[in-house]
PDB file of C-alpha atoms and ligand atoms in Angstrom:
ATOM      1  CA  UNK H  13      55.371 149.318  98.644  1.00  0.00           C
ATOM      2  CA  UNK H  14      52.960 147.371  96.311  1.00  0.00           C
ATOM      3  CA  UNK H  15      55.807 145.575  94.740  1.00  0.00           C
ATOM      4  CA  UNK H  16      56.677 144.221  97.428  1.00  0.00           C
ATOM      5  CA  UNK H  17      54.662 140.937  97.369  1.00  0.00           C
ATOM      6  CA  UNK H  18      55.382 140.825  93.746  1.00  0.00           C
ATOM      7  CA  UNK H  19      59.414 140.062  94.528  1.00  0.00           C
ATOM      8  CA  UNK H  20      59.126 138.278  97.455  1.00  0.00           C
ATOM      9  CA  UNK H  21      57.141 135.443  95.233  1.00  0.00           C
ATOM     10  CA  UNK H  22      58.414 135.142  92.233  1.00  0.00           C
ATOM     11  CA  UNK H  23      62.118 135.262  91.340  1.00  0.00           C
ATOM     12  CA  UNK H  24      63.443 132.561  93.247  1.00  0.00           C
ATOM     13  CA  UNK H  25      61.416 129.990  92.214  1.00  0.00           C
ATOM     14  CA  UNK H  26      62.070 130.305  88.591  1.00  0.00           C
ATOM     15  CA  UNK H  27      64.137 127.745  86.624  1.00  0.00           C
ATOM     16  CA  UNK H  28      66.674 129.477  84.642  1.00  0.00           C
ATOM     17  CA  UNK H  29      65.917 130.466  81.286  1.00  0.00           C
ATOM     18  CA  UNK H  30      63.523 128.940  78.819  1.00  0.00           C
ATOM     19  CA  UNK H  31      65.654 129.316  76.053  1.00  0.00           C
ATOM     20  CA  UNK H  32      68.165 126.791  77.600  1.00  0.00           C
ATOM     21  CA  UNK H  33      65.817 124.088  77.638  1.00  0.00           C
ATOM     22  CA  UNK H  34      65.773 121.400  74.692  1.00  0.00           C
ATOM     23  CA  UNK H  35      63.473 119.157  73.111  1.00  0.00           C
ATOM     24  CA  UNK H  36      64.130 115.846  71.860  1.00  0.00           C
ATOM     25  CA  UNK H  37      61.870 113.613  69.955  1.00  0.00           C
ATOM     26  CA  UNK H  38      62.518 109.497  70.781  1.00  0.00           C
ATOM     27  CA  UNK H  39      61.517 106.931  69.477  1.00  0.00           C
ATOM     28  CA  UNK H  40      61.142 103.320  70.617  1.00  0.00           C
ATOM     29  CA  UNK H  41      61.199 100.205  68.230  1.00  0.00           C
ATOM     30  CA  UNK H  42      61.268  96.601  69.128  1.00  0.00           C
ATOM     31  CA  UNK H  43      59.466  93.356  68.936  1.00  0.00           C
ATOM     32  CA  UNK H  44      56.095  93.073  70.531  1.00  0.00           C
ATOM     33  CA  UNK H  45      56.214  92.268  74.213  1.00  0.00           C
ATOM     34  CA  UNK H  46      60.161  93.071  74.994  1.00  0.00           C
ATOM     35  CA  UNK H  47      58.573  96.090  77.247  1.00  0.00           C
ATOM     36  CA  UNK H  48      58.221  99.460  75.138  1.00  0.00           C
ATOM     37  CA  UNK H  49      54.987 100.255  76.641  1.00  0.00           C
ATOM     38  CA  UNK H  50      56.250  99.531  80.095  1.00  0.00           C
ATOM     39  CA  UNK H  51      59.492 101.593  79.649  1.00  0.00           C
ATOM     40  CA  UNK H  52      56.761 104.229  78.421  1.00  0.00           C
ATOM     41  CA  UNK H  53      54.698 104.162  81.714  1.00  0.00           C
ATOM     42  CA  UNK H  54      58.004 104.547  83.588  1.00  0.00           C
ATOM     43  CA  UNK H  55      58.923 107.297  81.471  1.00  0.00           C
ATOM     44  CA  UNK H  56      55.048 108.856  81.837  1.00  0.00           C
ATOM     45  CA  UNK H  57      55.735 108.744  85.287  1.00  0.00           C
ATOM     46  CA  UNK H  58      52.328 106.437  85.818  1.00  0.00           C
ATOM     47  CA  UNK H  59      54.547 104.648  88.427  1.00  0.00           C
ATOM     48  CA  UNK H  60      56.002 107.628  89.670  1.00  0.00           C
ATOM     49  CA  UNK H  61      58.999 106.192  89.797  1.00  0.00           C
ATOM     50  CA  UNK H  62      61.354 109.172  88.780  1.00  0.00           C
ATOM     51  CA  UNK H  63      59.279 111.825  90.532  1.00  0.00           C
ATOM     52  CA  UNK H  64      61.018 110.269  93.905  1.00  0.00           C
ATOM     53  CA  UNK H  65      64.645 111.663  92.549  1.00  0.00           C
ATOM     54  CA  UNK H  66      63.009 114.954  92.333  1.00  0.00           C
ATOM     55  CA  UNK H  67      65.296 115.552  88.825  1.00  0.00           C
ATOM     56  CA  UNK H  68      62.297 115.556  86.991  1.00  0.00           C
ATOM     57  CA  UNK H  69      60.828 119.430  86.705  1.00  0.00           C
ATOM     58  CA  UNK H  70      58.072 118.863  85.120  1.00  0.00           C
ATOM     59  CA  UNK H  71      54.721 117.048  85.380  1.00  0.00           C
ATOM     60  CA  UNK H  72      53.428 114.652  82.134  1.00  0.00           C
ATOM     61  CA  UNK H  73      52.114 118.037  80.196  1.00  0.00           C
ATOM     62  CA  UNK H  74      50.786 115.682  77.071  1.00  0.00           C
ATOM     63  CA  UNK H  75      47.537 116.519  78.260  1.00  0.00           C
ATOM     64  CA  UNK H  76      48.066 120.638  77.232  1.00  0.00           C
ATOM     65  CA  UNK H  77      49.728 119.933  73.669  1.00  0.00           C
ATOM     66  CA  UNK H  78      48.708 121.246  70.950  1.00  0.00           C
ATOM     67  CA  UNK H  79      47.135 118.073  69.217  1.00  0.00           C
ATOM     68  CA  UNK H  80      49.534 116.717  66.695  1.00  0.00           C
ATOM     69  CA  UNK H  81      49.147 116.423  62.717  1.00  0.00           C
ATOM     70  CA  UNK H  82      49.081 113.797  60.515  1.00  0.00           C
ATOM     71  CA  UNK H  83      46.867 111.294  63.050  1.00  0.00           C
ATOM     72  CA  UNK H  84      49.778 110.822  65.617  1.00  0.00           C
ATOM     73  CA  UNK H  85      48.056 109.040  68.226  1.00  0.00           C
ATOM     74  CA  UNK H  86      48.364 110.887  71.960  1.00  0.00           C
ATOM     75  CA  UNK H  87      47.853 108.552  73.765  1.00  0.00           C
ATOM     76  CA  UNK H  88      51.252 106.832  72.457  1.00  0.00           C
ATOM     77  CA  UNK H  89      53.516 109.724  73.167  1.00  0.00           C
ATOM     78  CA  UNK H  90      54.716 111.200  76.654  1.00  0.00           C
ATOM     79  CA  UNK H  91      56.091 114.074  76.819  1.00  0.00           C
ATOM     80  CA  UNK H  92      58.585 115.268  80.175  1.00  0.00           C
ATOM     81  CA  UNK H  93      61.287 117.555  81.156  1.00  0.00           C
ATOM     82  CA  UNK H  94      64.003 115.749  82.809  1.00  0.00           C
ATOM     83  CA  UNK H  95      67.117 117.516  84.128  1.00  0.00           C
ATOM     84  CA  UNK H  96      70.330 116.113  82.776  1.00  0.00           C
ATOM     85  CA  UNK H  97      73.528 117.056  83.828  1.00  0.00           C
ATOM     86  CA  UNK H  98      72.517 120.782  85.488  1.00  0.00           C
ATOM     87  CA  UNK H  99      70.470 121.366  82.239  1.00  0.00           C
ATOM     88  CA  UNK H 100      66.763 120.785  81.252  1.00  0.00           C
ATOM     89  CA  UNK H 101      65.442 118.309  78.604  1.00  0.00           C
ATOM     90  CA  UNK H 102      62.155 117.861  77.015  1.00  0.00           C
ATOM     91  CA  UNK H 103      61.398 114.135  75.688  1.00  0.00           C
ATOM     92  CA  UNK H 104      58.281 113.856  73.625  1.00  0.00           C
ATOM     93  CA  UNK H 105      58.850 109.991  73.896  1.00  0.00           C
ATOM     94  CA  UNK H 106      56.995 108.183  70.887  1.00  0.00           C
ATOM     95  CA  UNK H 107      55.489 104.514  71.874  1.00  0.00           C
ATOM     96  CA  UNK H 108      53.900 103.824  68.483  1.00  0.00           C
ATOM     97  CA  UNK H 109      55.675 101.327  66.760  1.00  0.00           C
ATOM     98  CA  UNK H 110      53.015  98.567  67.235  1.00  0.00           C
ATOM     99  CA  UNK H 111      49.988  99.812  66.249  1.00  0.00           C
ATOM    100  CA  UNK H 112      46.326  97.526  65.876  1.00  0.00           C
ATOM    101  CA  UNK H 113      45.970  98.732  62.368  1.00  0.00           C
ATOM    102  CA  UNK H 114      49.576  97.163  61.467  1.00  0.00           C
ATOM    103  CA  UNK H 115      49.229 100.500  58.971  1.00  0.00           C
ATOM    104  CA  UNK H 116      53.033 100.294  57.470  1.00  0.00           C
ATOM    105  CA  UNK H 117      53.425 104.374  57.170  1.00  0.00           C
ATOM    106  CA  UNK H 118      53.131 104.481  61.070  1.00  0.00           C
ATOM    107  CA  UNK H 119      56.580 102.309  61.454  1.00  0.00           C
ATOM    108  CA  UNK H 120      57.711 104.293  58.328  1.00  0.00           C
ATOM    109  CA  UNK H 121      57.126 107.414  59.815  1.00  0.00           C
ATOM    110  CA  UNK H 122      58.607 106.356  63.253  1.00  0.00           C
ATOM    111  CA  UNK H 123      62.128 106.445  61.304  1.00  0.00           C
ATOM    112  CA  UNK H 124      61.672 109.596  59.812  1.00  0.00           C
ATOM    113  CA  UNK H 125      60.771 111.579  62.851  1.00  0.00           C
ATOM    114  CA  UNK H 126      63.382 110.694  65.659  1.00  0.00           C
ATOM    115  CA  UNK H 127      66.055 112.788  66.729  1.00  0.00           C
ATOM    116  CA  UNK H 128      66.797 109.430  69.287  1.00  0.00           C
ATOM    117  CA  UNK H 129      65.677 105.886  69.059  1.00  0.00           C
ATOM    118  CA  UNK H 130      65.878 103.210  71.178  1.00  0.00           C
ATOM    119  CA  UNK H 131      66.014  99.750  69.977  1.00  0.00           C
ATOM    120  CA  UNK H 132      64.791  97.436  73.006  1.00  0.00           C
ATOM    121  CA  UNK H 133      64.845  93.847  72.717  1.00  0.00           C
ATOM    122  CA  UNK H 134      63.937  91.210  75.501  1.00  0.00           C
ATOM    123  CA  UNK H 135      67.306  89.772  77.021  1.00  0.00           C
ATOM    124  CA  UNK H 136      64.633  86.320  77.709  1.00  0.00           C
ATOM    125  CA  UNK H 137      63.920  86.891  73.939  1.00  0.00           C
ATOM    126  CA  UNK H 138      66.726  85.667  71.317  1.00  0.00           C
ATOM    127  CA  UNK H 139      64.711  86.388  68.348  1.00  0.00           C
ATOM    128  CA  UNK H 140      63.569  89.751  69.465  1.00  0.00           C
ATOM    129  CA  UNK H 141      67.714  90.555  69.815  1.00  0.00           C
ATOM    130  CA  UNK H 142      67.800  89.464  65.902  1.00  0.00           C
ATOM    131  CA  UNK H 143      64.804  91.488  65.111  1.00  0.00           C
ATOM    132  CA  UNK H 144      67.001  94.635  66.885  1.00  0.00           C
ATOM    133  CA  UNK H 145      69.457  94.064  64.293  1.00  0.00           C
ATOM    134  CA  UNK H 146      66.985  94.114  61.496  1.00  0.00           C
ATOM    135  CA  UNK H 147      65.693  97.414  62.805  1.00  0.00           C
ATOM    136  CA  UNK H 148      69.422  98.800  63.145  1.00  0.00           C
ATOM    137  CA  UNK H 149      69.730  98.023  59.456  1.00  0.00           C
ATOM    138  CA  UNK H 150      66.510  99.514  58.740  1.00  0.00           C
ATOM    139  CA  UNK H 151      67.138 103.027  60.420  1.00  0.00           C
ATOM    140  CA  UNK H 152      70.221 103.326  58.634  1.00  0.00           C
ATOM    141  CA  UNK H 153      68.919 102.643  56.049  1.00  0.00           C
ATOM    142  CA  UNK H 154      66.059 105.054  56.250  1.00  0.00           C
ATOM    143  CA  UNK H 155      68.555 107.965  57.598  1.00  0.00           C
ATOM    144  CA  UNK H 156      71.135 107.105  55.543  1.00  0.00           C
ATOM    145  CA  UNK H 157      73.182 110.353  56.412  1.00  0.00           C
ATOM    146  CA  UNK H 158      72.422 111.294  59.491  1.00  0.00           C
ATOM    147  CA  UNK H 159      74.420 110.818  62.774  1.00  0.00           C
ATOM    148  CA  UNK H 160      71.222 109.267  64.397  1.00  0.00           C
ATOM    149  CA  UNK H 161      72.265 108.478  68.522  1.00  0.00           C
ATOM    150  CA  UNK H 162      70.558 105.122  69.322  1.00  0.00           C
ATOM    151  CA  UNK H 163      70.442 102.915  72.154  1.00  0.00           C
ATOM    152  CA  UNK H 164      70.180  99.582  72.243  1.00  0.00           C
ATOM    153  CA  UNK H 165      68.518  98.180  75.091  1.00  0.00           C
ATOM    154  CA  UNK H 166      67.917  95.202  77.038  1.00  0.00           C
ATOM    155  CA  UNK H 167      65.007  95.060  79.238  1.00  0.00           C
ATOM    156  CA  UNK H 168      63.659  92.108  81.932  1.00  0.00           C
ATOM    157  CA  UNK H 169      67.082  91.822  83.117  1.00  0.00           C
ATOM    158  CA  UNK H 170      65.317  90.983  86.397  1.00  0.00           C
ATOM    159  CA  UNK H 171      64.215  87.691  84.749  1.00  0.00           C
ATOM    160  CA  UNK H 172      67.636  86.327  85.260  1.00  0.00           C
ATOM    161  CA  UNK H 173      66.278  82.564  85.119  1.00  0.00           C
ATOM    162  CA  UNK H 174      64.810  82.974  81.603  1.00  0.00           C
ATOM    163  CA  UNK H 175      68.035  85.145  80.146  1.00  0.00           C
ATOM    164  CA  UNK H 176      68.906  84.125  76.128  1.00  0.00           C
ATOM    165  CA  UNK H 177      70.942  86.911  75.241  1.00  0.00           C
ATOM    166  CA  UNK H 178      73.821  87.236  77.565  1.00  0.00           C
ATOM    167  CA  UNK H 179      75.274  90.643  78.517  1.00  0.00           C
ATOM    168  CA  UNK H 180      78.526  90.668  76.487  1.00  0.00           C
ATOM    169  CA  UNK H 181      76.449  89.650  73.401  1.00  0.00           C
ATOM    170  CA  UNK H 182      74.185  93.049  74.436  1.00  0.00           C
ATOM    171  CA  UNK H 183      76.985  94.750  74.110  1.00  0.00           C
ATOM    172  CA  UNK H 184      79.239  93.442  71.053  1.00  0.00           C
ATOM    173  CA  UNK H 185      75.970  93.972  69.300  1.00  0.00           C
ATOM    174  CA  UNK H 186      75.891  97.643  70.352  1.00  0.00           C
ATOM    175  CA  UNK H 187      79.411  98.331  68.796  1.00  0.00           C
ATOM    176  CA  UNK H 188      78.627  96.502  65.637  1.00  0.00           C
ATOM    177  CA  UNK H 189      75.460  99.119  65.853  1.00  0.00           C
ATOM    178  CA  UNK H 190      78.258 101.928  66.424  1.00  0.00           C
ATOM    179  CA  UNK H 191      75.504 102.833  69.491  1.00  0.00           C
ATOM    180  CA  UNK H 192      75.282 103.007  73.049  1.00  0.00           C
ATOM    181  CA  UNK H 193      74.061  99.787  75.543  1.00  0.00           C
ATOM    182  CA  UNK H 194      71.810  99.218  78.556  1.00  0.00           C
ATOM    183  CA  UNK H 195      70.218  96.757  80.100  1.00  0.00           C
ATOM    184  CA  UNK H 196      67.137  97.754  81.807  1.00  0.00           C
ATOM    185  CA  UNK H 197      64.583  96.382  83.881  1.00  0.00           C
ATOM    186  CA  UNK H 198      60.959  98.223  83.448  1.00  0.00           C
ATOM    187  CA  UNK H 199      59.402  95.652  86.168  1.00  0.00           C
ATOM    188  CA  UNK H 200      62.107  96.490  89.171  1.00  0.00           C
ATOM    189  CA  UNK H 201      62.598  99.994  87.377  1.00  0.00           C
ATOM    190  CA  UNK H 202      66.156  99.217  87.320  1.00  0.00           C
ATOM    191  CA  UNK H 203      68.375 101.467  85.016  1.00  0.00           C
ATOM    192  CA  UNK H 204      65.172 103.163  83.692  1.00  0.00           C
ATOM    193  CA  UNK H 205      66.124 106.532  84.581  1.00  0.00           C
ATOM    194  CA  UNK H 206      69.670 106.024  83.322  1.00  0.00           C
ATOM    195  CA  UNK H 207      68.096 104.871  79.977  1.00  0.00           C
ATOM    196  CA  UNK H 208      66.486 108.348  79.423  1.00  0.00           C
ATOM    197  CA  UNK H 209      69.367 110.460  80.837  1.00  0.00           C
ATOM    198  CA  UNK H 210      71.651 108.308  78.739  1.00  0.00           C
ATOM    199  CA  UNK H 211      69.654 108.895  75.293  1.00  0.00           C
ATOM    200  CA  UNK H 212      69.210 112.711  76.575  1.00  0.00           C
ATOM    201  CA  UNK H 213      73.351 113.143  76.611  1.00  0.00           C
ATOM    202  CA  UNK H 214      73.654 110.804  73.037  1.00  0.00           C
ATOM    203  CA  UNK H 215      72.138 113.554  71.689  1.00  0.00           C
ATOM    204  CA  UNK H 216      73.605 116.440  73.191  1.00  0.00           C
ATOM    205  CA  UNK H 217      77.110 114.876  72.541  1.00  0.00           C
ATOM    206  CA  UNK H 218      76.358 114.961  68.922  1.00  0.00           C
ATOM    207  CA  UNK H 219      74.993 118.796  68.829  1.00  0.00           C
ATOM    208  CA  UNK H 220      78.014 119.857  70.887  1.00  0.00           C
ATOM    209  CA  UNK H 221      80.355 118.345  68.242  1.00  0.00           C
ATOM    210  CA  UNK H 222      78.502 119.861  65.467  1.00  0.00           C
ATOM    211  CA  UNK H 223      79.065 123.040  67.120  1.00  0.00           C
ATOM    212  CA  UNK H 224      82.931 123.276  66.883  1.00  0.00           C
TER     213      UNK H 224
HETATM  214  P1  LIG Q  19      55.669  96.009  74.290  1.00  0.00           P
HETATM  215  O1  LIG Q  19      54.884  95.112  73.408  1.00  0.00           O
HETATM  216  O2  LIG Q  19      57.093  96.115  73.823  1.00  0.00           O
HETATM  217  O3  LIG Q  19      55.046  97.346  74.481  1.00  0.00           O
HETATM  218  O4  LIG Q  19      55.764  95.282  75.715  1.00  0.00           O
HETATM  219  P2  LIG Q  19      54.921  95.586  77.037  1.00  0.00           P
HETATM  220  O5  LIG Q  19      55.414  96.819  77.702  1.00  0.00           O
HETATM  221  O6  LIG Q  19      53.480  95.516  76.710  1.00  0.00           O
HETATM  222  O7  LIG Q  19      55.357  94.354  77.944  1.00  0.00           O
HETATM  223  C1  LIG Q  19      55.077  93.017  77.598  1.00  0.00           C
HETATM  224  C2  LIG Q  19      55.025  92.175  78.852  1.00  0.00           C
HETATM  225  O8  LIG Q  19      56.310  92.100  79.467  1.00  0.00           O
HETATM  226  C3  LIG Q  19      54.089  92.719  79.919  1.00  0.00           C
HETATM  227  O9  LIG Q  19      53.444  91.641  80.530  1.00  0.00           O
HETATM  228  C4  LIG Q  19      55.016  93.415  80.895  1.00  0.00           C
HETATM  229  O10 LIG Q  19      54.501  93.428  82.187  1.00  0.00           O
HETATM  230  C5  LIG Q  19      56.248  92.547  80.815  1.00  0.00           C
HETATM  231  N1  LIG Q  19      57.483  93.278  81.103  1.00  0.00           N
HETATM  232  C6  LIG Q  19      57.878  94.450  80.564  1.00  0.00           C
HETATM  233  N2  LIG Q  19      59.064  94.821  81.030  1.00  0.00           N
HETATM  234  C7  LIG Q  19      59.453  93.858  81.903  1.00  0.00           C
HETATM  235  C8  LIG Q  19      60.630  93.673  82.709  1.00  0.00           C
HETATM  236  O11 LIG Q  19      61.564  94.470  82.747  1.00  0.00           O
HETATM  237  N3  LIG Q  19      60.661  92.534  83.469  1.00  0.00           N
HETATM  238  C9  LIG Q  19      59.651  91.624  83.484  1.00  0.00           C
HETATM  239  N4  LIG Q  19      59.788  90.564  84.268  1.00  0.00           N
HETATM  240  N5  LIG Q  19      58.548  91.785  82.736  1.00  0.00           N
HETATM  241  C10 LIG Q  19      58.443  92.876  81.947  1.00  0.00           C
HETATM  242 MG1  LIG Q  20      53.400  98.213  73.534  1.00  0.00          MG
END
């Protein structure tokens, strides 16, 4: 009989197995001010903005990491476990492109350690869209043979007024990039979501052809 409160508890609540769960490091890059730290918070869930489509599982759990090697800066990554497509995701999301000390190995080491980027630029910014191409260029560069998923995004499209880069330009861009496009807004949290589940199945798309 003293099992009894032990099954009643437990079983049901559990999410599947562990083992099923991935993680995924991404990256963001982009010119200062297009909205990377802003996309972050979303992400973070600071403005609790996913929590309300109760697909995220888990809370932020940055604050019970290990802390990280080499000087990676915590309070520039975010780490959450999203549920994609009836299976769970961890993003350790990495907002540390811009950095005060302008140190180049931090941007150098950004294109080393993604699994996932995502190249934002401001659609009210035309010369942050050119600097997206420069950083396309860059990453390839820098993972020269790698399959690296990417996508290109562009945020404040709730600043319709002030738009430079128009959406069909977005896009053409993203198939010279051989990459994936959204346009997001981080201030009316449109498309934010989709931006992470998006990135979340870029990858997955590329492990399940590896697979075969
Ligand atoms: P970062 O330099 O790329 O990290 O850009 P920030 O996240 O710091 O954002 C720069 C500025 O743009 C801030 O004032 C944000 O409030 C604003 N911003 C960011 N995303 C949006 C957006 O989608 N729409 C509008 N209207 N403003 C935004
Ligand atoms: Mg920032």
């Amino acid at each position: 009989y003293y099992r009894r409160s032990w099954s009643s508890e437990s079983s049901d609540s559990v999410i599947s197995s562990e083992s099923g769960n991935t993680y995924y490091r991404v990256v963001m890059i982009g010119e200062h001010g297009v909205g990377k730290s802003t996309l972050a918070n979303i992400f973070a869930g600071v403005h609790d903005s996913l929590d309300s489509d109760c697909d995220v599982l888990g809370e932020d759990q940055s604050s019970t990491e290990q802390p990280q090697d080499e000087g990676e800066c915590e309070e520039d990554t975010y780490e959450r476990t999203l549920m994609v497509d009836g299976e769970s995701a961890t993003i350790m999301l990495l907002d540390m492109w811009e950095n005060k000390s302008e140190e180049e190995w931090i941007q150098d080491h950004c294109m080393q350690v993604g699994d996932a980027y995502l190249i934002v630029y401001s659609i009210t910014d035309r010369a942050s869209f050119e600097k997206a191409s420069e950083l396309r260029i860059q990453l390839r560069r820098a993972r020269q043979t790698e399959d690296i998923p990417i996508i290109l995004v562009g945020n404040k499209s709730d600043l319709v007024r002030c738009r430079e880069v128009s959406v069909s330009e977005g896009r053409a861009c993203a198939v010279v990039f051989d990459c994936k496009f959204i346009e997001t807004s981080a201030a009316v949290q449109h498309n934010v979501k989709e931006l992470f589940e998006g990135i979340v199945r870029q990858v997955r798309l590329r492990r399940d052809s590896k697979e075969k």
